[in-house]
Phi, psi and omega in degrees: 000162178268195179122022176062024181066005185240339178221168177257109189252131171039033186290324185289309182293323181293313180295325178295317180296316181296309184294322179297319180292320178295323177296319178297316181294331182283347174063260184278007176078022183305313182262316189289340179301331182254011183274149173244127181251116185241135175247122185274127175266082183277157180293149188247151174276161003277352180299326181232101184279171176305138009257032184305313182297315178298316179300321179295319179296317179293322178298316180295317180298315180294324178295314182294318186273311187274323183269321180269346178076021179276168175088014180294338177263008180129148178237127186228127184251137181221151176195148178242142178059239177300326177296330176295320176297317179294324177297322178296308184290324177299315179296317179304323183265006179219042181297336179284353182245317192278135178261319175219155172221139185250112184247113186248108174048061186288157175272106187229105173294157179255143176285142175221138183261129178239162179251127181280175182297334178262023174065022173271148179275136181227130180267127175236170183236139183219153176280352184296132178196166178303320181288326176298318181286322181292320183252034186300333185255015176292154178267357185217099350269153178299131184296320179299323178290324176301316181290323176296319180297322177299318177298313183297317185286334183260012173083012176279137183301135179241152178237129183305127179086350184292334183300337180291340186246009180287140176282130185303129174082008184265346183278123176233156180217154177276354188263127173271101185286358176265354179062029180096000183291347177265019178233120184301321182297333178293321178295318180293318180298320182292327184259006188274050177262101186274128176284120186293342181277312184262345186065012177259148179299132181276350179235086179290151177296137182285163178288134179253132167248114185243135178238131169234168184221136169295144181083001182260125177303337183270003186303314183297329177296316178297318179294325178294320178294326176304315180290321179298313183288327176298320178294321177297319178295321178297317180294320179297316183293327175298316179293317178300314183298316181296309183290319182294320180295318180298317181293314182298318180296320180296330180265357182073029182258167176288157182240013184263008179246041180296128176289128184233128174290153183226165175218146181232130181244133176239135176251124178254177193227008184245033176078188187298120180050025181280338187294337180302323183253326190256353178228070185301324180294316179295318179300315180296320179296316181294316179295326178296317179299315181291318179300316180301321177294316178300315183295322178297317177297315182300315180298318181294325179288320180296321180296331182279343183281000000 
């Protein structure tokens, strides 16, 4: 769920809309009859700073999959707003488990490099971006509250009511609340477990469904992640192509059926998380895309059983 890592926002209605749409798409219940839908109640800031929320999500995922034995037909992670950020980092740290992840308008600070008094370069993170400045006066979500939430989540002292007087773009933090998910090399490093028998990566990058919105202060963060993940996919495919081609040639096989990971980006138009209620056609299209990916994973798992 969303809520700037500090509150629990619209989790019930949003989860109800998603699950209801997936049930409709499944028709006779072939796949969804055996599905488990879980909503994680992660700890909130400022009482529990980063990485408490991420740790809770990973704990829940491991409990559901490893201890309860769920997910044999596929594991799919989803999150909106702050939940989208958590979905990214959770997936990054659970590539051996996750098949697809749905990232909806995530809260993503941007890195900025500063020079210290001793002329060393230091990377800090800020909510400042072109979309934050363009949509600074939007009510969903308020930019001043976003910056206050960044302070709260990264352990910077907060004062009640102070967010109303913060200067736009001035809040910086040393903490990367994405846990490296905004760096393409981190995705490659996490999945770069090479099987010595086939020489192919045993942990392919999962399929991404990404949503951004016009009028949303967080739009540029989502677009930046689109480029980061695209670069990770390009690097993965280069390695796949090289190894797959070598194996195929050694066996005298064709090399034009290379398995390639994919990502799909949707742009909506009714502001932050507005498409769930105000763009029914877009919502149905996005859910259909995600359902098709789920169904493909489910079918491949069923055939192996």
